[in-house]
PDB file of C-alpha atoms and ligand atoms in Angstrom:
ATOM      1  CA  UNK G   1     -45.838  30.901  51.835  1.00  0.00           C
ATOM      2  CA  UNK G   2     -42.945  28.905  53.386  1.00  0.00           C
ATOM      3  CA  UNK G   3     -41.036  27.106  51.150  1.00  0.00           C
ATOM      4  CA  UNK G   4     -38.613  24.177  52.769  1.00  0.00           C
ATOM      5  CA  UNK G   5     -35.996  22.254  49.874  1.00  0.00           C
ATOM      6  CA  UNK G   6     -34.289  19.086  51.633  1.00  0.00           C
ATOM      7  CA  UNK G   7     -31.235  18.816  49.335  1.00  0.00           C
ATOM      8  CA  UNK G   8     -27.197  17.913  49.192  1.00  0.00           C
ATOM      9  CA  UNK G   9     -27.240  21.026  47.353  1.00  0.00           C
ATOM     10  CA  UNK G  10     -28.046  24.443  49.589  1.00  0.00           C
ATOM     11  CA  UNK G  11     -26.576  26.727  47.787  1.00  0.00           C
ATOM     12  CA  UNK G  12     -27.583  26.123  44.502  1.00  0.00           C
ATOM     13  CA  UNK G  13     -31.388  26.860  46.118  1.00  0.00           C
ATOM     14  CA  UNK G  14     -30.220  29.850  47.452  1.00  0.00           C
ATOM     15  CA  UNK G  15     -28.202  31.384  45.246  1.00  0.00           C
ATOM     16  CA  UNK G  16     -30.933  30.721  42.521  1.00  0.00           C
ATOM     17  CA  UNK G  17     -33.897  32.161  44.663  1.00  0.00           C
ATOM     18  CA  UNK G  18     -32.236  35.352  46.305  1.00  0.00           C
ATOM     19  CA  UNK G  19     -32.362  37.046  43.186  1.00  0.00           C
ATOM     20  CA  UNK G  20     -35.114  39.137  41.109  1.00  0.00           C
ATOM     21  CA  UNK G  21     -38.483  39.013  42.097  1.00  0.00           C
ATOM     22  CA  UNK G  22     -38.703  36.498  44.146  1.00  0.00           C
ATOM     23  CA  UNK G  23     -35.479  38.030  46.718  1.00  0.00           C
ATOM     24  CA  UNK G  24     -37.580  40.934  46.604  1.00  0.00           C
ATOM     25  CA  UNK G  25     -40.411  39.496  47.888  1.00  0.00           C
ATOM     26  CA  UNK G  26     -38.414  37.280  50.014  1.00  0.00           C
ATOM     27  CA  UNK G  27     -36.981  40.657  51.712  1.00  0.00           C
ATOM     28  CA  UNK G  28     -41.042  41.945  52.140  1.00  0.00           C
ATOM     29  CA  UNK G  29     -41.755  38.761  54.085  1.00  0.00           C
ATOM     30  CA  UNK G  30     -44.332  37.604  51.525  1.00  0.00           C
ATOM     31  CA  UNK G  31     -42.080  34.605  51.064  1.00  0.00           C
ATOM     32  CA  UNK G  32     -39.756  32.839  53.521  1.00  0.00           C
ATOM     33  CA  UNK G  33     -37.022  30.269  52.072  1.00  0.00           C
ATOM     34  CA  UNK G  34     -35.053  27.504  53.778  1.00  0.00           C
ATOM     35  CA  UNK G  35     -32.740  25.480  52.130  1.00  0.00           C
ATOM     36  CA  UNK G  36     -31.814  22.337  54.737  1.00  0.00           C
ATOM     37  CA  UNK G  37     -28.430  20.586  53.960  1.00  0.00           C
ATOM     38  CA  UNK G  38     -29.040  16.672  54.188  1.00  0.00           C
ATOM     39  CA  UNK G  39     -26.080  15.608  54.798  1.00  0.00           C
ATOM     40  CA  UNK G  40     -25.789  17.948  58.295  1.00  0.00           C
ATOM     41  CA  UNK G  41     -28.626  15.315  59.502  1.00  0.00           C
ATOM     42  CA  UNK G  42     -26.216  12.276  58.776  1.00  0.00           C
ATOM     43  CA  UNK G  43     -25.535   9.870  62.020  1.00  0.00           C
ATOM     44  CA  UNK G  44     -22.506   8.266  59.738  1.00  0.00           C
ATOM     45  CA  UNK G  45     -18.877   9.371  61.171  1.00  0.00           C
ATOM     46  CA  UNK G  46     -18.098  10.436  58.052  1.00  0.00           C
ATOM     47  CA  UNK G  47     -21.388  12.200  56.897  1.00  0.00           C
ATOM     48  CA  UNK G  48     -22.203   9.623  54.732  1.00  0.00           C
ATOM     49  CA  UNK G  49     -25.762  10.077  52.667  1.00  0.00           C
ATOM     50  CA  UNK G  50     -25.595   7.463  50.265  1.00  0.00           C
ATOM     51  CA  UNK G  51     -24.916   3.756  50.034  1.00  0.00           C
ATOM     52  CA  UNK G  52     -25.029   0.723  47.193  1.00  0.00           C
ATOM     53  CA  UNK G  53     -28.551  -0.357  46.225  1.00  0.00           C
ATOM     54  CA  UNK G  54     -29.204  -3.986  47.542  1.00  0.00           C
ATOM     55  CA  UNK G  55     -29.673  -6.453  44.958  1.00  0.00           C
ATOM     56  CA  UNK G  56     -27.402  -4.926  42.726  1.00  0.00           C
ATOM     57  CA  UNK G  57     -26.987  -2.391  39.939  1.00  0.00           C
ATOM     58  CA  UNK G  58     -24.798   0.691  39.120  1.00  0.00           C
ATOM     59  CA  UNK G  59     -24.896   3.922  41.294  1.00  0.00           C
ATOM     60  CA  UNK G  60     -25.588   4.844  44.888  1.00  0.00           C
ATOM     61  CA  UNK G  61     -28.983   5.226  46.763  1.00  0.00           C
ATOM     62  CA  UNK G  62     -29.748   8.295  48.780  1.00  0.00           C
ATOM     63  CA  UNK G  63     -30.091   6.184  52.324  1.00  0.00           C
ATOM     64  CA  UNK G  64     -33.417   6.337  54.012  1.00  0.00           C
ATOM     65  CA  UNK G  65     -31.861   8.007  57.696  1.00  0.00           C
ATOM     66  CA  UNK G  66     -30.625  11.472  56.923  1.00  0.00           C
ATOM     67  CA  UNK G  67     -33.338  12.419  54.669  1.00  0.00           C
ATOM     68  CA  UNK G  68     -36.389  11.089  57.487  1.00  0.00           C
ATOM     69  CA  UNK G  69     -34.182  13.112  60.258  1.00  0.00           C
ATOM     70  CA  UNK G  70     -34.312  15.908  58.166  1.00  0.00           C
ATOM     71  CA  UNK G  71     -37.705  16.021  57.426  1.00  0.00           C
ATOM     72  CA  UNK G  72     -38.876  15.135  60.811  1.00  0.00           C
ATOM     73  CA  UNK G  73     -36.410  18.095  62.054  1.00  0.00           C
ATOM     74  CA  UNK G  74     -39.331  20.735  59.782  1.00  0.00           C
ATOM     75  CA  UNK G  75     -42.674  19.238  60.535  1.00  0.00           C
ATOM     76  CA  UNK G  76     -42.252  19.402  64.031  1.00  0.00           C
ATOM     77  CA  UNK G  77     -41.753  23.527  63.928  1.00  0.00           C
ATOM     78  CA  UNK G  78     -45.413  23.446  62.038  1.00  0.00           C
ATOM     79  CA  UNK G  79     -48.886  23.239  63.346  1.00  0.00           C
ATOM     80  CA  UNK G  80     -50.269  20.253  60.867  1.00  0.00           C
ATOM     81  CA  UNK G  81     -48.042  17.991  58.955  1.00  0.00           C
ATOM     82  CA  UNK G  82     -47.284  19.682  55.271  1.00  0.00           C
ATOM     83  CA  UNK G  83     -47.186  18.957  51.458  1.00  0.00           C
ATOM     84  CA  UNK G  84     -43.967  16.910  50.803  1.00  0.00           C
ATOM     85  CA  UNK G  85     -43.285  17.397  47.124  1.00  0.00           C
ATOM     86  CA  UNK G  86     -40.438  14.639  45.738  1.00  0.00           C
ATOM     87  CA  UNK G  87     -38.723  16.120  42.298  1.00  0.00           C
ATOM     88  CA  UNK G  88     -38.765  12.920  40.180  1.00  0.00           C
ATOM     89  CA  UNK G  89     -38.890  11.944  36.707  1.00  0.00           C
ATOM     90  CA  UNK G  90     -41.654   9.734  37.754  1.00  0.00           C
ATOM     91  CA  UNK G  91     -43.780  12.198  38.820  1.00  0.00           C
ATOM     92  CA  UNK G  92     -47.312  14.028  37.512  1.00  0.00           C
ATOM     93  CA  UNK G  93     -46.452  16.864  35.125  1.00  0.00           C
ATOM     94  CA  UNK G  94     -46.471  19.770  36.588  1.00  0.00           C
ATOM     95  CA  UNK G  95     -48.448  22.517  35.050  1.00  0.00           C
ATOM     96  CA  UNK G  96     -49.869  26.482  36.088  1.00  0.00           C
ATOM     97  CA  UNK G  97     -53.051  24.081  37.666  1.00  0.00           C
ATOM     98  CA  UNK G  98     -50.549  22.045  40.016  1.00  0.00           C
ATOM     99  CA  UNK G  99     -49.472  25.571  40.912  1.00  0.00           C
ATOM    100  CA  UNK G 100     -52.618  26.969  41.539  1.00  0.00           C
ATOM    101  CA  UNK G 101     -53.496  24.224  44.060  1.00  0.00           C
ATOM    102  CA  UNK G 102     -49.774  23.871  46.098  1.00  0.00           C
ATOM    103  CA  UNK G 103     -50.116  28.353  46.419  1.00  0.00           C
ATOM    104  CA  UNK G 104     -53.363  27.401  48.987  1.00  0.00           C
ATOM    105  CA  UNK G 105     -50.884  26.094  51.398  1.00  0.00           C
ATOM    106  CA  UNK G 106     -49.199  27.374  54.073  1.00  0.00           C
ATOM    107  CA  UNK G 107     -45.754  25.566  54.106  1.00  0.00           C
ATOM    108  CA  UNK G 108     -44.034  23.386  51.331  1.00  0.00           C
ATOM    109  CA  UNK G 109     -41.641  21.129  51.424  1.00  0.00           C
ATOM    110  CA  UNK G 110     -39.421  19.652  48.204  1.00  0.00           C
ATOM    111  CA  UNK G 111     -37.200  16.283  48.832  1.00  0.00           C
ATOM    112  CA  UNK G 112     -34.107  16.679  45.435  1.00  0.00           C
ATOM    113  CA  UNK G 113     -33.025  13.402  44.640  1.00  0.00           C
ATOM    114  CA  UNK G 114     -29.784  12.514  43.208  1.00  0.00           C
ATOM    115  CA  UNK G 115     -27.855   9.988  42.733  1.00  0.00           C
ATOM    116  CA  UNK G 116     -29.840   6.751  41.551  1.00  0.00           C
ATOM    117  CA  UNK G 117     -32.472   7.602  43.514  1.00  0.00           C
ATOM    118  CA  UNK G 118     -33.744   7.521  47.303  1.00  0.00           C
ATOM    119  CA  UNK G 119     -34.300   4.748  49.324  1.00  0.00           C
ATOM    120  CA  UNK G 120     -38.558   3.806  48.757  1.00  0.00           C
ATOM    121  CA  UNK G 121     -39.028   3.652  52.598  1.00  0.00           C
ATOM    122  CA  UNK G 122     -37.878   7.115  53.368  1.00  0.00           C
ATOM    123  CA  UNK G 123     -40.293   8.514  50.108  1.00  0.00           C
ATOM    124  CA  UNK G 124     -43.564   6.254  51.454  1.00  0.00           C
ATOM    125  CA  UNK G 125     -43.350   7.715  54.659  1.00  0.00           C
ATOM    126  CA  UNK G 126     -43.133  11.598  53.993  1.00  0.00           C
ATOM    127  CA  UNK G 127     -43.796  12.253  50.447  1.00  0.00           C
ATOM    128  CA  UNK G 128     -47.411  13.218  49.490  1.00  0.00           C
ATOM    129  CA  UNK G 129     -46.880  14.772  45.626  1.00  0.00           C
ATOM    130  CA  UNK G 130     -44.940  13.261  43.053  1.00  0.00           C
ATOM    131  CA  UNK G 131     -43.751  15.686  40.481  1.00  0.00           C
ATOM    132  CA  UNK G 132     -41.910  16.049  37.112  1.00  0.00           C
ATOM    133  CA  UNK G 133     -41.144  19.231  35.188  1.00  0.00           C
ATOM    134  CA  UNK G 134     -41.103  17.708  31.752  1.00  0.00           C
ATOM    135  CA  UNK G 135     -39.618  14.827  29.493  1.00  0.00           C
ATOM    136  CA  UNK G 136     -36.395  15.653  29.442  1.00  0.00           C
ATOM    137  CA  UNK G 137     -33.718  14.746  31.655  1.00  0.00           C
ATOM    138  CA  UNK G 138     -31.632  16.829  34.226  1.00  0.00           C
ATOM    139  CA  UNK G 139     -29.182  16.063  36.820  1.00  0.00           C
ATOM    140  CA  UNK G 140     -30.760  16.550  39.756  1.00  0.00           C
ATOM    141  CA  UNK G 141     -34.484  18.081  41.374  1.00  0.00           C
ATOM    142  CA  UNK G 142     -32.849  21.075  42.641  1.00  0.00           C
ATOM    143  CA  UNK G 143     -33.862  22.996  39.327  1.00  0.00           C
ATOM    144  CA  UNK G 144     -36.935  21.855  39.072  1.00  0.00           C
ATOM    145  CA  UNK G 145     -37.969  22.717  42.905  1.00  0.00           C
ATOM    146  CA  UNK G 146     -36.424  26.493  41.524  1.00  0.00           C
ATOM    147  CA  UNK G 147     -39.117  26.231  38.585  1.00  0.00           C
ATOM    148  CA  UNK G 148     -41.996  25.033  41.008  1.00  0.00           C
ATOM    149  CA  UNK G 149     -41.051  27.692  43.540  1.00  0.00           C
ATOM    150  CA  UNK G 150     -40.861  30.540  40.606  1.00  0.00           C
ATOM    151  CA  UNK G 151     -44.342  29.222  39.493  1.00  0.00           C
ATOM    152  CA  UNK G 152     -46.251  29.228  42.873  1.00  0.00           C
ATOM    153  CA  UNK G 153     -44.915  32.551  44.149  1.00  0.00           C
ATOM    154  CA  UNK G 154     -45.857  34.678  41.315  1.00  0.00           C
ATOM    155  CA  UNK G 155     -49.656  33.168  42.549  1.00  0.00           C
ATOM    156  CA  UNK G 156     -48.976  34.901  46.037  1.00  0.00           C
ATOM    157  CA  UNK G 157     -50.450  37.974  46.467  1.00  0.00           C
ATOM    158  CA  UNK G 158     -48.250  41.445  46.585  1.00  0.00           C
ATOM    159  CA  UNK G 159     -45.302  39.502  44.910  1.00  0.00           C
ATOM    160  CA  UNK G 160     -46.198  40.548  41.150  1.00  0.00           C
ATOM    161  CA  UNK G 161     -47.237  44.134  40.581  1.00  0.00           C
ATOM    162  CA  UNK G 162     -51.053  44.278  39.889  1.00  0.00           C
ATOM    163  CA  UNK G 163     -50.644  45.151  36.214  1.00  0.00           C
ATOM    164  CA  UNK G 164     -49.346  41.859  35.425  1.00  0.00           C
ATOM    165  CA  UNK G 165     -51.759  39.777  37.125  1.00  0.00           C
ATOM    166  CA  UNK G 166     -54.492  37.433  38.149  1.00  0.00           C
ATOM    167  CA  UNK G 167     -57.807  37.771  36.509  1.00  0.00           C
ATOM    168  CA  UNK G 168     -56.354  39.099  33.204  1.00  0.00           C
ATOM    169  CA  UNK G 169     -54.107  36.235  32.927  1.00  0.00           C
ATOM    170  CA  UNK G 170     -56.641  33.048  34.009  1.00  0.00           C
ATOM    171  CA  UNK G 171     -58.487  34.561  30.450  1.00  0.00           C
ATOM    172  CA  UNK G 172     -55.299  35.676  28.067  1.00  0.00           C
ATOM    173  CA  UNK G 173     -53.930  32.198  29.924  1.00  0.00           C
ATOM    174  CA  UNK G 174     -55.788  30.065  26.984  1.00  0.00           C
ATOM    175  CA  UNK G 175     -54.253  32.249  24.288  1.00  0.00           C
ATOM    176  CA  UNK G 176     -50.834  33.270  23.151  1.00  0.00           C
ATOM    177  CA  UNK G 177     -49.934  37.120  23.837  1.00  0.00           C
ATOM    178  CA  UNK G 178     -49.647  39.909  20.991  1.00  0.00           C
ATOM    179  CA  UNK G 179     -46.367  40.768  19.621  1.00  0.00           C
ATOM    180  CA  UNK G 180     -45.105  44.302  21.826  1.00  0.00           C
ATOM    181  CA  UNK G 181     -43.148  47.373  19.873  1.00  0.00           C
ATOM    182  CA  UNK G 182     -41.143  49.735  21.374  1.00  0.00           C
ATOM    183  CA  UNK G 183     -38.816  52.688  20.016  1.00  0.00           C
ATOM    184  CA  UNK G 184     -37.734  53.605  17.789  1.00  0.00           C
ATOM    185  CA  UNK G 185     -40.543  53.461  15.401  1.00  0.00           C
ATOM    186  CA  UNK G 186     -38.378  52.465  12.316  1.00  0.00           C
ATOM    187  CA  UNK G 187     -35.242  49.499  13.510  1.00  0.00           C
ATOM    188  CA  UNK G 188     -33.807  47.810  10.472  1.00  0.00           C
ATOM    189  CA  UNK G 189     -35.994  49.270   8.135  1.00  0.00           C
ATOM    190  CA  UNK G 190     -38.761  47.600  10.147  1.00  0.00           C
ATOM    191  CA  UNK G 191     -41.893  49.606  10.780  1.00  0.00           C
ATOM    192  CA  UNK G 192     -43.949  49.228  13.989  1.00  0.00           C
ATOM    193  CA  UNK G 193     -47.472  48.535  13.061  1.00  0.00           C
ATOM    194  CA  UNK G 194     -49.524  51.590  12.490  1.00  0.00           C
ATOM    195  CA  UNK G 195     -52.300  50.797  14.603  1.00  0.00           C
ATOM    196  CA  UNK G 196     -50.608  50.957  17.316  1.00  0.00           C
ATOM    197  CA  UNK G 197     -49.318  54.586  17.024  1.00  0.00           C
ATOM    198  CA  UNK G 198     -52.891  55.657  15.766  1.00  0.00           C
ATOM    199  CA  UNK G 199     -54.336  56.460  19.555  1.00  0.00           C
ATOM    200  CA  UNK G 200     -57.459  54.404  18.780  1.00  0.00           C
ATOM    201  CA  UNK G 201     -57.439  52.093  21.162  1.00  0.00           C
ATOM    202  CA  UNK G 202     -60.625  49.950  20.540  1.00  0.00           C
ATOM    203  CA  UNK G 203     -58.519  48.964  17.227  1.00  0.00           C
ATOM    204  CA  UNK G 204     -55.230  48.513  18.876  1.00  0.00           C
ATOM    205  CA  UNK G 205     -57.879  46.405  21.050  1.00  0.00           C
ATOM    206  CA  UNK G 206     -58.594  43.996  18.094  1.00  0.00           C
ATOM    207  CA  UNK G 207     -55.788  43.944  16.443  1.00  0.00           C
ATOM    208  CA  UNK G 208     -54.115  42.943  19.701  1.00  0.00           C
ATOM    209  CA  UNK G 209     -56.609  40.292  20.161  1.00  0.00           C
ATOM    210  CA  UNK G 210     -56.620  39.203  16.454  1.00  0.00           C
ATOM    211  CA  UNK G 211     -52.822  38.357  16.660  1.00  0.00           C
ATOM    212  CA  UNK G 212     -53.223  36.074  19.618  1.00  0.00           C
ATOM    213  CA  UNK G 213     -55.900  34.254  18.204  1.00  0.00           C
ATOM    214  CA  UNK G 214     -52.771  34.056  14.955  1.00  0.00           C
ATOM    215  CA  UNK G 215     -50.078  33.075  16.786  1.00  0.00           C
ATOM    216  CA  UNK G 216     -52.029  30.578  19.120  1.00  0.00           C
ATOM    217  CA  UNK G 217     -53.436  28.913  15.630  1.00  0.00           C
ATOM    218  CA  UNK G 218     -49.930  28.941  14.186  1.00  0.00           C
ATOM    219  CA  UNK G 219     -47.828  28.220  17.261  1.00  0.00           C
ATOM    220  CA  UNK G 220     -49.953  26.416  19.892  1.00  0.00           C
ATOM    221  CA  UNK G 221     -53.015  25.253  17.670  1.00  0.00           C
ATOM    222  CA  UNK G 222     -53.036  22.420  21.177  1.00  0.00           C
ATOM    223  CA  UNK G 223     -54.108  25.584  23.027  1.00  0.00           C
ATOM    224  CA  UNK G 224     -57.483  26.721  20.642  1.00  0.00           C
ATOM    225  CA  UNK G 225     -59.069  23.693  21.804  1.00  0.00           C
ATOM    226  CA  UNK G 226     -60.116  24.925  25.679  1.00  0.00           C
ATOM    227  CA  UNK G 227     -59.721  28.679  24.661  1.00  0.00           C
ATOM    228  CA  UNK G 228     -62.990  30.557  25.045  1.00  0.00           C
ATOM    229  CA  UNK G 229     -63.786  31.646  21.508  1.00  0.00           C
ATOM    230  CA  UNK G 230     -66.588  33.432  20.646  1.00  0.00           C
ATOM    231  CA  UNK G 231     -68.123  33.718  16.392  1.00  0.00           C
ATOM    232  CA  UNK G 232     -65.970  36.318  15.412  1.00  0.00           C
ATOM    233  CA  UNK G 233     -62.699  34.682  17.039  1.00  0.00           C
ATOM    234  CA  UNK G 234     -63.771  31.425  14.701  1.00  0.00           C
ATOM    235  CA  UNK G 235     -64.107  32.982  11.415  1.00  0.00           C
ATOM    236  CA  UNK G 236     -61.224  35.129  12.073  1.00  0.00           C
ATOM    237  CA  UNK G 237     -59.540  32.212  12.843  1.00  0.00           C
ATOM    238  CA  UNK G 238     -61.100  29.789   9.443  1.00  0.00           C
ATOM    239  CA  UNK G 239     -59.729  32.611   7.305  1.00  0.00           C
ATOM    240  CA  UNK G 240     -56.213  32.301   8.372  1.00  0.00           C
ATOM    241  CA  UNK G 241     -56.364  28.801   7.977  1.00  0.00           C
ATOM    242  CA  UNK G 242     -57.889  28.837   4.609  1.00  0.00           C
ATOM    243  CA  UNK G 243     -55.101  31.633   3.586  1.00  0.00           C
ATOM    244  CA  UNK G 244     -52.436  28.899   4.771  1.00  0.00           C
ATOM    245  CA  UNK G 245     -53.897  26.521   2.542  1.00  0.00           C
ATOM    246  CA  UNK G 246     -53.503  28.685   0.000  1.00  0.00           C
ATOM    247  CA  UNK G 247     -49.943  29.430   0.197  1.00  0.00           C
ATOM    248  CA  UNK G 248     -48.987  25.950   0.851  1.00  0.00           C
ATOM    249  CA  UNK G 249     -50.660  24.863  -2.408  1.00  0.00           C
ATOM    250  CA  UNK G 250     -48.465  27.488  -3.733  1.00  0.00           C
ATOM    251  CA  UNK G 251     -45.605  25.887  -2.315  1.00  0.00           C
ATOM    252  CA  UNK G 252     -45.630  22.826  -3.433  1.00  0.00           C
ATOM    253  CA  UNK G 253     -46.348  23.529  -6.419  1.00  0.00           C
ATOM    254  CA  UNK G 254     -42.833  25.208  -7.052  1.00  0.00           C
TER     255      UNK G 254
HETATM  256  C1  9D3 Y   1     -30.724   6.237  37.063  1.00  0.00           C
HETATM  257  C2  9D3 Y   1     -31.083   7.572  36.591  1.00  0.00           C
HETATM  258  N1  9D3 Y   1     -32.005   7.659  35.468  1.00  0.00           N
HETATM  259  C3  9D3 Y   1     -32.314   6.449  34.778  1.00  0.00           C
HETATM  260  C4  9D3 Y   1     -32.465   6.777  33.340  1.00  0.00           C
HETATM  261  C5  9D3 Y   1     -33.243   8.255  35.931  1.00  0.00           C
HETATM  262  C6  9D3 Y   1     -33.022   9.619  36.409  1.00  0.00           C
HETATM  263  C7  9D3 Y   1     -33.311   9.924  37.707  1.00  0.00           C
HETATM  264  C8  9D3 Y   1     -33.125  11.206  38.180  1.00  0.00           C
HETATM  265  C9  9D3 Y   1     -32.509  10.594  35.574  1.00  0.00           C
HETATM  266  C10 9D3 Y   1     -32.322  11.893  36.046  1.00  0.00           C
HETATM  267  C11 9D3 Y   1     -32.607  12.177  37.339  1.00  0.00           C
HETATM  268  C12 9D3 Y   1     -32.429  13.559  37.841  1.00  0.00           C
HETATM  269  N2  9D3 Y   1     -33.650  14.328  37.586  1.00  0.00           N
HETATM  270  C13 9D3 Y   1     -34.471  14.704  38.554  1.00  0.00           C
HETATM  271  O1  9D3 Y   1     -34.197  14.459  39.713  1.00  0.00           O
HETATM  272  C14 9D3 Y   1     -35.708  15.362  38.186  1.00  0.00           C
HETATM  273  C15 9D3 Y   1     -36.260  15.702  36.916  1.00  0.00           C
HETATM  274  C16 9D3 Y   1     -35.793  15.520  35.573  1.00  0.00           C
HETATM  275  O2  9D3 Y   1     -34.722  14.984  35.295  1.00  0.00           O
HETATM  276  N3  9D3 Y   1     -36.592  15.967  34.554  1.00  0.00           N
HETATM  277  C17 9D3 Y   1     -37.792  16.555  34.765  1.00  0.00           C
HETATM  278  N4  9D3 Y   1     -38.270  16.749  35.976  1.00  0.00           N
HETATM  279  C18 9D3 Y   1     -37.503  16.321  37.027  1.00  0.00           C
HETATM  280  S1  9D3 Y   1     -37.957  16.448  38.635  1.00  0.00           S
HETATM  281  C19 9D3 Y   1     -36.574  15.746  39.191  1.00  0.00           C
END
């Protein structure tokens, strides 16, 4: 996977991505990483990127010129045009499917706005995805290309270690993970559960599995929906709700 970020911004993609695991794999050659300065693709004397919208309003626009340049400067080092994903607030959501999809290809590219926003002509010509990260609102796409970039490489293979993942995860995916324990046995007068020191691991097994079907019914019920539950996982799942009943009846009634 090649990964291309037009931005005003270079360092903050590099200095975010060199690190961890995906520097590592970055260093192996499983992932490459260019982070293209729009501004050195600016005709203006003065290295101008941005100008005032027409018809009006507060802010600058991100000018049409030095983004296309930029962009045109890519493409033409790669065999068939690529995925141009703009970071916008406007965009789908984007989610571990999105993810799954963009890992297929072979180069990306992410256009970071800033600013008020970039000139419509510029986005119509090279942009083919338009993607958010979530309702909220940030100052800029440069995060949000780190987040997408995080997401997709994990998907590559040899960047993850096998424990961690593929096939195990597309299944634990649609339900929350157990709780974990590690030394010392006792911490604040807080006992690991026994189970899990017993050595009998079909029952660490289904305990395991019975507290993710709890915590995805307590903390993501949104989740149970498309999980893959089988008899068992139901009742198991019936009684905790009917035991919540319980102790909210208790509740109010205080
Ligand atoms: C004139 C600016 N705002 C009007 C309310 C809209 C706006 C545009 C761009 C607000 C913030 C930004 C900067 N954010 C992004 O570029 C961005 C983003 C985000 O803010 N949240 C979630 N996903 C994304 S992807 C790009």
């Amino acid at each position: 996977m090649n990964y291309h970020v037009l931005t005003l911004f270079p360092e903050m993609i590099e200095q975010g991505m060199n690190t961890s695991i995906i520097g590592r794999a970055i260093e192996q050659g499983l992932l490459s990483l260019e982070a293209v300065n729009i501004r050195d693709y600016s005709t203006n004397k003065h290295h101008k990127v941005d100008d005032y919208p027409y018809g009006g309003g507060a802010g600058m626009v991100m000018q049409a010129q030095p983004i296309y340049d930029a962009y045109c400067a890519l493409e033409k080092k790669m065999e068939k045009k690529p995925r141009v994903i703009y970071l916008t607030p406007q965009g789908r959501t984007f989610s571990q499917k999105i993810a799954q999809d963009l890992a297929k290809e072979q180069n990306l590219v992410f256009l970071c706005g800033h600013y008020e926003g970039i000139d419509e002509r510029v986005l119509e010509e090279i942009v083919t995805d338009y993607v958010s990260i979530g309702d909220y609102v940030l100052t800029g796409g440069e995060l949000p290309a780190m987040v997408m970039m995080d997401t997709i490489s994990r998907l590559i293979p040899g960047v993850l270690n096998n424990e961690d993942s593929a096939e195990y995860e597309s299944f634990q995916n649609s339900l929350l993970e157990h709780p974990q324990y590690s030394r010392p046995e006792v911490w604040k007068d807080k006992r690991v559960p026994e189970v899990l020191l017993s050595g009998h691991h079909e029952k660490i097994a289904q305990w395991r599995h019975e507290q993710s079907l709890e915590r995805t019914f307590l903390r993501r019920p949104d989740l149970l929906e498309k999980a893959p539950l089988d008899k068992k996982d139901k009742k198991y799942i019936e009684q905790i709700a009917a035991n919540q009943a319980i102790s909210d009846e208790n509740v109010t009634e205080e």
